[in-house]
Coordinates of C-alpha atoms in Angstrom, one line a residue:
M1 CA 135.2 -23.6 80.2
K2 CA 137.8 -21.0 79.2
I3 CA 137.8 -20.2 75.5
A4 CA 140.2 -18.1 73.4
L5 CA 139.1 -16.6 70.1
I6 CA 141.5 -16.5 67.2
G7 CA 139.9 -14.2 64.6
Y8 CA 137.5 -11.6 65.8
G9 CA 135.4 -10.8 62.8
K10 CA 131.7 -11.5 62.2
M11 CA 132.1 -15.2 63.1
G12 CA 134.2 -14.5 66.1
H13 CA 131.7 -12.0 67.5
M14 CA 128.8 -14.6 66.9
I15 CA 130.8 -17.4 68.6
E16 CA 131.4 -15.1 71.6
Q17 CA 127.7 -14.4 72.0
V18 CA 126.9 -18.1 71.8
A19 CA 129.7 -19.2 74.1
L20 CA 128.7 -16.6 76.8
A21 CA 125.1 -17.7 76.6
R22 CA 126.1 -21.3 77.2
G23 CA 128.0 -20.2 80.4
H24 CA 131.6 -20.2 79.0
E25 CA 134.3 -17.6 79.6
I26 CA 136.2 -15.8 76.8
V27 CA 139.7 -15.3 78.2
C28 CA 141.5 -14.0 75.1
K29 CA 140.7 -12.5 71.7
I30 CA 143.3 -12.5 69.0
D31 CA 143.1 -10.7 65.7
A32 CA 145.5 -9.4 63.1
D33 CA 146.5 -6.4 65.3
N34 CA 147.5 -8.3 68.5
Q35 CA 149.3 -11.4 67.4
Q36 CA 151.7 -11.0 70.4
D37 CA 148.8 -12.2 72.6
F38 CA 149.5 -15.8 71.5
D39 CA 152.3 -15.6 74.1
S40 CA 150.1 -14.2 76.9
E41 CA 149.2 -15.9 80.1
A42 CA 145.5 -15.5 79.2
F43 CA 145.9 -17.5 76.0
A44 CA 147.8 -20.3 77.7
K45 CA 145.0 -20.7 80.3
A46 CA 142.4 -21.4 77.6
D47 CA 140.9 -24.9 77.5
V48 CA 140.2 -24.6 73.8
A49 CA 140.9 -21.9 71.2
I50 CA 138.2 -21.4 68.4
E51 CA 139.9 -20.3 65.2
F52 CA 138.1 -18.7 62.2
T53 CA 140.5 -16.8 60.1
N54 CA 141.7 -17.3 56.5
P55 CA 143.5 -20.0 54.4
T56 CA 146.9 -18.3 54.7
A57 CA 146.8 -17.7 58.5
A58 CA 145.2 -20.9 59.8
Y59 CA 148.1 -23.3 59.8
D60 CA 150.4 -20.9 61.6
N61 CA 147.7 -20.2 64.1
Y62 CA 147.5 -23.9 64.9
L63 CA 151.2 -24.1 65.5
K64 CA 151.1 -21.1 67.8
A65 CA 148.3 -22.6 69.8
F66 CA 150.0 -26.0 70.0
S67 CA 153.2 -24.4 71.2
H68 CA 151.2 -23.5 74.4
N69 CA 149.4 -26.9 74.5
V70 CA 146.1 -25.2 73.7
K71 CA 143.6 -27.4 71.9
V72 CA 142.1 -25.8 68.7
V73 CA 138.7 -25.9 67.1
S74 CA 138.9 -24.5 63.5
G75 CA 136.5 -23.7 60.7
S76 CA 139.1 -22.1 58.4
T77 CA 139.3 -23.7 55.0
G78 CA 141.8 -23.6 52.1
W79 CA 144.8 -24.9 54.1
L80 CA 144.4 -28.6 53.6
K81 CA 146.2 -28.8 50.3
D82 CA 149.5 -27.6 51.7
H83 CA 149.4 -28.7 55.3
K84 CA 147.1 -31.8 55.7
A85 CA 150.0 -34.2 56.3
D86 CA 151.7 -31.8 58.7
V87 CA 148.5 -31.5 60.8
E88 CA 147.9 -35.3 60.8
A89 CA 151.5 -35.8 62.1
L90 CA 151.1 -33.1 64.8
T91 CA 147.9 -34.6 66.1
K92 CA 148.9 -38.3 65.9
D93 CA 148.4 -40.2 69.1
G94 CA 146.8 -37.1 70.7
K95 CA 150.0 -35.2 71.0
H96 CA 148.1 -32.1 70.0
T97 CA 144.4 -31.7 69.3
L98 CA 142.6 -30.1 66.4
F99 CA 138.9 -30.3 65.7
W100 CA 138.5 -29.2 62.1
A101 CA 135.4 -29.0 60.0
S102 CA 134.7 -27.2 56.8
N103 CA 131.3 -26.4 58.3
F104 CA 130.1 -26.6 61.9
S105 CA 126.3 -26.3 61.2
V106 CA 124.2 -29.1 62.7
G107 CA 122.0 -28.8 59.6
V108 CA 125.0 -29.3 57.3
A109 CA 126.1 -32.4 59.3
I110 CA 122.6 -33.8 58.7
F111 CA 122.7 -32.7 55.0
A112 CA 126.1 -34.4 54.6
A113 CA 124.7 -37.6 56.0
V114 CA 121.8 -37.4 53.5
N115 CA 124.3 -36.6 50.7
R116 CA 126.3 -39.8 51.5
Y117 CA 123.2 -42.0 51.6
L118 CA 121.9 -40.5 48.4
A119 CA 125.2 -41.1 46.6
K120 CA 125.1 -44.8 47.7
I121 CA 121.6 -45.2 46.2
M122 CA 122.6 -43.4 43.0
N123 CA 125.5 -45.7 42.5
Q124 CA 122.9 -48.2 41.3
F125 CA 121.5 -45.8 38.7
P126 CA 124.1 -44.7 36.1
Q127 CA 121.5 -42.7 34.1
Y128 CA 121.8 -39.9 36.6
D129 CA 124.7 -37.4 36.3
V130 CA 125.6 -35.4 39.3
T131 CA 126.6 -31.7 39.6
M132 CA 127.1 -29.4 42.6
E133 CA 126.6 -25.7 43.2
E134 CA 127.7 -23.5 46.2
T135 CA 126.8 -19.8 46.7
H136 CA 128.4 -17.6 49.3
H137 CA 128.9 -13.9 50.2
V138 CA 131.3 -11.8 48.2
H139 CA 133.9 -11.7 51.0
K140 CA 134.6 -15.4 50.8
L141 CA 138.2 -16.0 49.5
D142 CA 138.3 -19.6 48.5
A143 CA 136.2 -21.4 45.8
P144 CA 134.9 -24.0 45.9
S145 CA 133.9 -23.7 49.5
G146 CA 135.4 -26.2 52.0
T147 CA 131.9 -27.5 52.6
A148 CA 131.4 -28.1 48.9
I149 CA 134.7 -30.0 48.7
T150 CA 133.8 -32.2 51.6
L151 CA 130.4 -33.0 50.1
A152 CA 132.0 -33.7 46.7
E153 CA 134.6 -36.1 48.3
D154 CA 131.7 -37.9 50.1
I155 CA 130.0 -38.3 46.7
I156 CA 133.1 -39.6 45.0
G157 CA 133.7 -42.1 47.8
N158 CA 130.2 -43.6 47.2
L159 CA 129.7 -43.1 43.5
D160 CA 131.9 -45.4 41.3
R161 CA 131.4 -43.3 38.1
K162 CA 133.0 -40.2 39.6
T163 CA 136.8 -40.1 40.3
E164 CA 137.5 -36.4 41.1
W165 CA 135.9 -33.0 41.6
V166 CA 136.8 -30.0 39.4
K167 CA 135.9 -26.4 39.4
G168 CA 132.8 -25.8 37.2
F169 CA 131.0 -22.5 36.4
Q170 CA 132.4 -19.6 38.4
H171 CA 130.5 -16.3 39.1
H172 CA 133.0 -14.1 40.9
A173 CA 132.3 -11.3 43.4
D174 CA 133.1 -8.6 40.8
G175 CA 130.4 -10.1 38.4
S176 CA 132.9 -11.7 36.0
E177 CA 132.3 -15.3 35.0
E178 CA 134.3 -18.2 33.7
G179 CA 134.4 -22.0 33.5
S180 CA 131.7 -24.5 32.7
N181 CA 129.9 -27.5 34.1
A182 CA 130.6 -29.4 30.8
V183 CA 133.3 -31.7 32.1
A184 CA 134.5 -35.3 31.5
P185 CA 132.1 -38.0 32.5
E186 CA 134.3 -39.1 35.4
E187 CA 134.6 -35.6 36.8
L188 CA 132.2 -33.9 39.3
P189 CA 131.9 -30.2 38.6
I190 CA 131.3 -27.7 41.4
A191 CA 129.9 -24.3 40.4
S192 CA 130.7 -21.4 42.7
I193 CA 128.6 -18.2 42.9
R194 CA 129.7 -15.2 44.9
R195 CA 126.9 -12.6 45.5
D196 CA 125.6 -10.3 48.2
E197 CA 125.8 -11.4 51.8
V198 CA 124.7 -15.0 51.3
A199 CA 125.6 -17.1 54.4
G200 CA 125.9 -20.3 52.4
I201 CA 123.8 -22.4 50.0
H202 CA 124.9 -25.9 48.9
S203 CA 123.0 -28.0 46.3
V204 CA 123.6 -31.4 44.9
T205 CA 121.7 -32.3 41.7
Y206 CA 121.2 -35.7 40.0
D207 CA 119.8 -35.2 36.5
S208 CA 118.6 -37.8 34.0
E209 CA 116.5 -37.6 30.8
A210 CA 113.5 -38.5 32.9
D211 CA 113.8 -36.3 35.9
R212 CA 115.9 -34.4 38.4
I213 CA 116.6 -34.9 42.1
T214 CA 118.1 -32.0 44.1
I215 CA 119.0 -31.7 47.8
T216 CA 119.9 -28.2 49.2
H217 CA 121.1 -26.7 52.4
D218 CA 120.4 -23.0 52.8
A219 CA 121.9 -21.2 55.8
H220 CA 119.8 -18.3 57.1
S221 CA 122.7 -16.8 59.1
R222 CA 126.0 -17.6 60.7
E223 CA 124.4 -18.5 64.0
G224 CA 124.1 -22.2 63.2
F225 CA 127.8 -22.3 62.4
A226 CA 128.7 -20.5 65.7
L227 CA 126.6 -22.9 67.8
G228 CA 128.2 -25.9 66.1
A229 CA 131.7 -24.5 66.8
V230 CA 130.9 -24.0 70.5
L231 CA 129.5 -27.6 70.7
A232 CA 132.7 -28.8 69.0
A233 CA 134.8 -26.9 71.7
E234 CA 132.7 -28.5 74.4
Y235 CA 133.5 -31.9 72.9
T236 CA 137.2 -31.1 72.3
Q237 CA 137.7 -30.2 75.9
N238 CA 137.6 -33.9 76.8
H239 CA 139.0 -35.5 73.6
T240 CA 142.3 -35.5 71.8
G241 CA 143.8 -36.0 68.3
L242 CA 142.4 -34.9 65.0
L243 CA 138.7 -34.6 65.4
T244 CA 135.8 -34.0 63.0
T245 CA 132.1 -33.5 63.0
G246 CA 131.8 -37.3 62.4
D247 CA 133.1 -37.7 66.0
L248 CA 130.6 -35.1 67.4
F249 CA 127.5 -36.1 65.4
K250 CA 127.0 -39.9 65.4
F251 CA 124.8 -40.5 62.3

């Protein structure tokens, strides 16, 4: 199929490699310096646009793509707080199509399923308190990560004793630190660490006086995210509306 890339950084280059290897065609590449190409014939011919940019640009990119009736697959995070309702309205009844995920890795999809199942089990054992930690490269702008927020919301949805997630201990890219995991009993703290070129590590820990249970997903590279994004694009080509990894991975 014909794919447009919105955002041509490290992820964009990796997605291009994976898409070409799977027999797809890249018809348009849009980055910060050629925004006018949203109005090009090449972009309008795309079956799907794959968008990996930043929290401030993502929503406007969706609108530009939708204006040309191009479906979008996006891994950008940080825009939900301000634009979730708008996107839901735009994609209602399949008028426009957005496949959005905080993380496209197949391994993370499996990890998320394990996380939900574990939370359901732990709902029966109140002696365990739960905390989360996510570690990413120093270039990542948002904290907690979108993946961590998704995992936290899945825990809250299955664990009666937790009602909301909050920022916990923070280690910033410049080495400064703030915050604490010492929070109210009903709160789920997410610690965020920014260091080196870490692709992404997410851990969920249940701790009691007797023992500790931890599950962790540790990404070795961006390749798994890129493959998941292309798989999502292949799925999106024949589906409409607001789509998620729950539609793509049935477990």
